[in-house]
């Protein structure tokens, strides 16, 4: 009886190994869903999950670094099933550990809105097996929906985007799907903040001449202070956006903003100075870079720092020659970005 049990167990292990291998065959796809680890300005080293099909987001923010959205929808859609995602994350964590490094968080974020994914709770539950805390960075557009609120409850940290409390500014800055209503979203965030038991943080991006006036900031401060939250982060665009209107306010204005925020918002953190970009490179340089640039352009210095040998150098040259990635400049700095035309 025991012999049969052992035989069955061995067969099951072999079969699951084959299944995992076949799931990982299209590695570039998996790497685009599971990216990093990158050093986040808020959470340390995070392994990013971007399980939303490319180009799908309920917003089309002027400062979005991942390129223009071909679809702006509130339909629910994802790339990998919870099991496929589990396998992709498992392999990635194994590769990271081989480099002697580790991560601090697994974070659902990237070039689409994670709350669009109706399987988010199942994915979070499966990924919990790895023992890391889970964060979700949402643009908040669907938080008025009770189901979305329930799904977000599964995460240890939820970061909500609130760039303004003014509907006209929201339309200009976040360019939302036409079915969305801002007063419902703001009410939804408030409701969620009352009953969410994890760590709630907020995120605001200041864009020159859009949401950087005194009146805008005072209105925002009042609203943020009414939420049950831990920290409010404020930042400026640091990656090349799809549109050149999304630029940082001038230096004088940034000082004024800083003073006003310190005076009016409880628990603020200003992430105004772009930090040096860092990511942990495993042996698969090409897919590593592809995964990262699909989320946002990466500083050329950061990429060059992670080239380990001539082979990586050749890969980089080939990716540029084949127009898979391109070099772009933003605010005096050079980046490698995904070539949308490739
Ligand atoms: S910045 Fe985020 S919320 Fe805005 S369009 Fe890009 S992915 Fe969507």
Coordinates of C-alpha atoms and ligand atoms in Angstrom, one line a residue:
X1 CA 0.0 0.0 0.0
X2 CA 2.8 2.3 1.0
X3 CA 4.7 1.5 -2.2
X4 CA 1.7 2.5 -4.3
X5 CA 1.3 5.7 -2.3
X6 CA 5.0 6.6 -2.8
X7 CA 4.8 5.8 -6.5
X8 CA 1.7 8.0 -6.9
X9 CA 3.4 10.8 -5.0
X10 CA 6.5 10.6 -7.2
X11 CA 4.4 10.6 -10.3
X12 CA 2.4 13.6 -9.0
X13 CA 5.6 15.6 -8.3
X14 CA 7.0 14.8 -11.8
X15 CA 3.8 15.8 -13.4
X16 CA 3.5 19.1 -11.5
X17 CA 7.2 19.8 -12.5
X18 CA 6.4 19.2 -16.2
X19 CA 3.3 21.4 -15.8
X20 CA 5.3 24.2 -14.2
X21 CA 8.0 24.0 -16.9
X22 CA 5.5 24.2 -19.7
X23 CA 3.8 27.2 -17.9
X24 CA 7.2 28.9 -17.7
X25 CA 8.1 28.2 -21.4
X26 CA 6.9 31.6 -22.6
X27 CA 9.2 33.3 -20.1
X28 CA 9.1 36.7 -21.6
X29 CA 5.3 36.8 -21.0
X30 CA 5.8 35.7 -17.3
X31 CA 8.6 38.2 -16.8
X32 CA 6.3 41.0 -18.1
X33 CA 3.7 40.0 -15.5
X34 CA 6.2 39.4 -12.7
X35 CA 8.8 42.2 -12.8
X36 CA 11.7 43.4 -10.7
X37 CA 12.6 43.3 -7.9
X38 CA 13.0 47.0 -7.9
X39 CA 13.7 49.4 -5.1
X40 CA 10.5 51.2 -4.3
X41 CA 10.6 54.6 -2.6
X42 CA 8.0 53.4 -0.2
X43 CA 8.5 49.8 0.6
X44 CA 12.1 48.7 0.0
X45 CA 12.7 45.9 -2.5
X46 CA 9.5 44.8 -4.1
X47 CA 8.6 42.1 -6.6
X48 CA 6.0 43.7 -8.9
X49 CA 3.0 41.9 -10.3
X50 CA 1.3 43.4 -13.3
X51 CA -1.3 40.9 -14.2
X52 CA -3.5 43.2 -16.4
X53 CA -3.4 42.8 -20.1
X54 CA -1.3 45.5 -21.8
X55 CA -2.9 48.9 -22.4
X56 CA -5.8 48.3 -20.1
X57 CA -6.5 50.9 -17.4
X58 CA -9.5 52.8 -16.2
X59 CA -7.4 56.0 -16.3
X60 CA -5.1 57.5 -18.9
X61 CA -3.1 59.8 -16.7
X62 CA -1.0 62.5 -18.4
X63 CA 2.0 61.4 -16.5
X64 CA 1.6 57.7 -17.1
X65 CA 5.1 56.3 -17.9
X66 CA 3.9 53.1 -19.5
X67 CA 2.7 54.7 -22.7
X68 CA -0.8 55.6 -24.0
X69 CA -3.7 53.3 -23.1
X70 CA -5.3 51.8 -26.2
X71 CA -8.3 50.9 -24.1
X72 CA -9.7 52.7 -21.2
X73 CA -12.2 50.4 -19.6
X74 CA -13.7 49.1 -16.4
X75 CA -14.0 45.6 -17.8
X76 CA -12.3 42.9 -15.7
X77 CA -9.3 41.2 -17.4
X78 CA -6.1 39.6 -16.5
X79 CA -3.1 37.8 -18.1
X80 CA -2.3 34.8 -15.8
X81 CA -4.6 32.5 -13.7
X82 CA -3.8 32.5 -10.0
X83 CA -1.9 29.1 -10.4
X84 CA 0.1 30.4 -13.4
X85 CA 1.0 33.5 -11.4
X86 CA 1.9 31.4 -8.4
X87 CA 4.3 29.3 -10.6
X88 CA 5.8 32.5 -12.2
X89 CA 6.4 34.1 -8.8
X90 CA 7.8 30.9 -7.3
X91 CA 10.4 30.7 -10.1
X92 CA 11.3 34.3 -9.8
X93 CA 11.8 34.1 -6.0
X94 CA 14.0 31.0 -6.6
X95 CA 16.1 33.0 -9.1
X96 CA 16.4 36.0 -6.7
X97 CA 17.5 33.8 -3.8
X98 CA 20.2 32.3 -6.1
X99 CA 21.7 35.8 -6.2
X100 CA 21.8 35.9 -2.4
X101 CA 19.2 38.7 -2.2
X102 CA 15.7 38.8 -1.0
X103 CA 12.6 41.0 -1.3
X104 CA 10.5 42.9 1.2
X105 CA 7.1 42.9 -0.5
X106 CA 5.1 41.5 -3.3
X107 CA 3.2 44.4 -4.9
X108 CA 0.4 44.4 -7.4
X109 CA 1.1 47.5 -9.5
X110 CA 2.4 48.5 -12.9
X111 CA 0.9 49.6 -16.2
X112 CA -2.7 48.8 -15.5
X113 CA -5.2 49.0 -12.6
X114 CA -4.9 45.9 -10.4
X115 CA -8.4 46.2 -9.1
X116 CA -9.7 45.5 -12.6
X117 CA -8.6 41.8 -11.9
X118 CA -11.5 40.0 -10.3
X119 CA -9.2 37.1 -9.3
X120 CA -7.1 39.4 -7.1
X121 CA -8.2 37.8 -3.8
X122 CA -7.3 34.3 -5.0
X123 CA -3.9 35.5 -6.3
X124 CA -3.1 37.2 -3.0
X125 CA -4.1 34.1 -1.1
X126 CA -1.9 31.9 -3.2
X127 CA 1.1 34.3 -3.1
X128 CA 0.8 34.4 0.7
X129 CA 2.4 31.0 0.8
X130 CA 5.8 32.6 0.1
X131 CA 5.6 34.4 3.4
X132 CA 5.9 38.0 2.1
X133 CA 3.6 40.9 2.8
X134 CA 1.3 41.9 -0.1
X135 CA 0.7 45.4 -1.3
X136 CA -1.8 46.7 -3.9
X137 CA -1.3 50.1 -5.6
X138 CA -4.7 51.1 -6.9
X139 CA -5.7 54.2 -8.9
X140 CA -8.9 54.1 -6.7
X141 CA -11.2 54.5 -9.7
X142 CA -13.2 51.3 -8.9
X143 CA -13.2 51.6 -5.1
X144 CA -16.8 52.8 -5.0
X145 CA -17.7 49.2 -5.9
X146 CA -18.3 46.9 -2.9
X147 CA -16.7 43.9 -4.5
X148 CA -13.5 45.8 -5.3
X149 CA -13.4 47.0 -1.7
X150 CA -13.8 43.4 -0.5
X151 CA -11.0 42.3 -2.9
X152 CA -8.6 45.0 -1.6
X153 CA -9.2 43.9 2.0
X154 CA -7.0 40.8 1.3
X155 CA -3.9 43.0 1.0
X156 CA -1.6 44.0 3.9
X157 CA -1.1 47.5 2.4
X158 CA -3.4 49.4 0.0
X159 CA -2.1 52.5 -1.6
X160 CA -4.8 54.7 -3.2
X161 CA -4.2 57.4 -5.8
X162 CA -5.7 60.8 -5.0
X163 CA -4.2 63.5 -7.2
X164 CA -7.0 66.1 -6.6
X165 CA -10.4 66.6 -5.1
X166 CA -11.5 68.8 -8.0
X167 CA -13.5 67.0 -10.7
X168 CA -12.3 69.2 -13.6
X169 CA -8.7 68.7 -12.6
X170 CA -9.3 64.9 -12.3
X171 CA -10.7 64.9 -15.9
X172 CA -7.6 66.8 -17.2
X173 CA -5.0 65.0 -15.2
X174 CA -6.2 61.4 -14.8
X175 CA -8.3 61.3 -18.0
X176 CA -10.8 58.7 -16.6
X177 CA -13.1 56.4 -18.4
X178 CA -16.3 58.3 -19.2
X179 CA -18.5 56.1 -17.0
X180 CA -16.6 57.0 -13.8
X181 CA -17.8 59.6 -11.4
X182 CA -15.4 61.4 -9.1
X183 CA -17.7 62.2 -6.2
X184 CA -18.6 58.4 -6.0
X185 CA -14.8 57.5 -6.0
X186 CA -14.0 60.0 -3.3
X187 CA -16.9 58.7 -1.2
X188 CA -15.7 55.1 -1.9
X189 CA -12.2 55.9 -0.7
X190 CA -13.6 57.4 2.5
X191 CA -15.8 54.4 3.2
X192 CA -13.0 52.0 2.5
X193 CA -10.6 53.9 4.8
X194 CA -13.1 53.4 7.7
X195 CA -13.3 49.6 7.7
X196 CA -10.0 48.5 6.1
X197 CA -7.9 46.8 8.8
X198 CA -4.5 46.8 6.9
X199 CA -2.2 49.8 6.3
X200 CA -3.8 52.4 4.1
X201 CA -1.6 54.9 2.3
X202 CA -2.3 57.6 -0.2
X203 CA -0.3 58.8 -3.2
X204 CA -0.5 62.1 -5.0
X205 CA 1.4 63.2 -8.1
X206 CA 1.9 66.9 -8.6
X207 CA 1.9 68.1 -12.2
X208 CA 2.9 71.6 -13.2
X209 CA -0.1 73.9 -13.7
X210 CA -2.6 71.1 -13.2
X211 CA -2.9 70.4 -9.5
X212 CA -0.1 72.4 -7.9
X213 CA -2.1 75.6 -6.9
X214 CA -2.7 76.6 -3.3
X215 CA -6.4 76.1 -3.6
X216 CA -5.9 72.6 -5.0
X217 CA -3.6 71.6 -2.2
X218 CA -5.7 73.0 0.5
X219 CA -8.8 71.2 -0.8
X220 CA -6.8 67.9 -1.1
X221 CA -5.3 68.4 2.5
X222 CA -8.8 68.7 4.0
X223 CA -10.0 65.5 2.2
X224 CA -6.8 63.5 3.1
X225 CA -7.1 64.5 6.8
X226 CA -10.7 63.2 6.8
X227 CA -9.4 59.7 5.9
X228 CA -8.3 56.9 8.3
X229 CA -4.9 56.4 6.7
X230 CA -1.3 56.1 7.9
X231 CA 0.8 58.2 5.5
X232 CA 0.2 60.4 2.5
X233 CA 3.0 60.3 -0.1
X234 CA 3.5 63.2 -2.5
X235 CA 5.6 63.1 -5.6
X236 CA 6.5 64.6 -9.0
X237 CA 6.8 62.9 -12.4
X238 CA 10.2 61.3 -12.5
X239 CA 9.8 59.0 -15.5
X240 CA 9.4 60.1 -19.1
X241 CA 5.6 60.3 -19.6
X242 CA 3.7 59.8 -22.9
X243 CA 2.9 63.5 -23.0
X244 CA 5.3 66.4 -22.4
X245 CA 2.7 68.4 -20.5
X246 CA 3.3 66.2 -17.5
X247 CA 6.3 67.9 -16.0
X248 CA 7.4 68.8 -12.5
X249 CA 6.5 72.2 -11.1
X250 CA 9.4 74.6 -11.1
X251 CA 11.8 74.6 -8.1
X252 CA 10.3 77.7 -6.4
X253 CA 6.8 76.1 -6.7
X254 CA 8.1 72.8 -5.2
X255 CA 9.3 74.7 -2.1
X256 CA 5.9 76.4 -1.7
X257 CA 4.1 73.0 -2.1
X258 CA 6.4 71.4 0.5
X259 CA 5.7 74.2 3.0
X260 CA 1.9 74.0 2.4
X261 CA 1.8 70.3 2.7
X262 CA 3.8 70.3 5.9
X263 CA 1.3 72.9 7.3
X264 CA -1.9 71.3 6.1
X265 CA -1.6 67.5 5.8
X266 CA -1.2 65.1 8.7
X267 CA 1.4 62.4 8.3
X268 CA 2.9 63.6 4.9
X269 CA 6.0 62.2 3.2
X270 CA 7.4 64.1 0.3
X271 CA 9.1 61.9 -2.3
X272 CA 10.3 64.9 -4.2
X273 CA 13.9 64.0 -5.1
X274 CA 14.2 61.1 -7.5
X275 CA 16.3 58.4 -5.9
X276 CA 18.8 56.4 -7.9
X277 CA 17.1 53.5 -9.5
X278 CA 18.0 50.0 -8.4
X279 CA 16.9 46.6 -9.3
X280 CA 18.1 43.1 -8.6
X281 CA 19.2 41.4 -11.8
X282 CA 19.1 37.6 -12.1
X283 CA 20.8 35.6 -14.8
X284 CA 18.1 36.4 -17.3
X285 CA 19.1 40.0 -18.2
X286 CA 16.9 40.3 -21.4
X287 CA 13.6 39.3 -19.8
X288 CA 14.5 41.2 -16.6
X289 CA 14.9 44.4 -18.6
X290 CA 11.8 43.7 -20.8
X291 CA 9.7 43.3 -17.7
X292 CA 11.0 46.6 -16.2
X293 CA 10.6 48.8 -19.3
X294 CA 7.1 47.5 -19.8
X295 CA 6.2 49.2 -16.5
X296 CA 8.3 52.4 -16.9
X297 CA 11.4 53.7 -18.6
X298 CA 14.6 52.8 -16.7
X299 CA 17.7 55.1 -16.3
X300 CA 20.5 54.1 -18.6
X301 CA 23.0 54.1 -15.7
X302 CA 20.9 51.7 -13.7
X303 CA 20.8 49.3 -16.6
X304 CA 24.5 49.5 -17.4
X305 CA 25.3 48.9 -13.7
X306 CA 23.6 45.5 -14.0
X307 CA 25.3 44.3 -17.1
X308 CA 27.4 41.4 -15.9
X309 CA 29.3 40.3 -19.0
X310 CA 29.8 40.7 -22.7
X311 CA 26.8 38.6 -23.4
X312 CA 24.5 41.0 -21.6
X313 CA 26.1 43.9 -23.5
X314 CA 25.4 42.2 -26.8
X315 CA 21.8 41.5 -25.7
X316 CA 21.4 45.2 -24.9
X317 CA 22.8 46.3 -28.3
X318 CA 20.6 43.9 -30.1
X319 CA 17.5 45.0 -28.3
X320 CA 18.3 48.6 -29.4
X321 CA 19.1 47.6 -33.0
X322 CA 15.9 45.5 -33.3
X323 CA 13.9 48.5 -31.9
X324 CA 12.7 46.4 -29.0
X325 CA 13.8 49.2 -26.7
X326 CA 14.8 52.8 -27.4
X327 CA 16.7 55.6 -25.6
X328 CA 14.7 58.6 -24.5
X329 CA 15.6 61.8 -22.6
X330 CA 13.5 63.4 -19.8
X331 CA 14.5 66.3 -17.7
X332 CA 18.2 66.0 -18.7
X333 CA 18.4 62.3 -17.9
X334 CA 18.6 59.3 -20.3
X335 CA 16.4 56.3 -20.1
X336 CA 15.7 53.0 -21.9
X337 CA 12.0 52.7 -22.7
X338 CA 9.9 50.1 -24.3
X339 CA 9.4 50.8 -28.0
X340 CA 5.7 50.8 -28.4
X341 CA 6.0 50.4 -32.2
X342 CA 8.0 47.1 -31.9
Ligands
LIG1 S1 -0.4 56.1 -14.1 FE1 -1.4 54.3 -13.3 S2 -3.5 54.8 -13.2 FE2 -2.6 56.3 -14.5 S3 -3.0 55.5 -16.6 FE3 -0.9 54.8 -15.9 S4 -1.3 52.8 -15.1 FE4 -3.3 53.9 -15.2

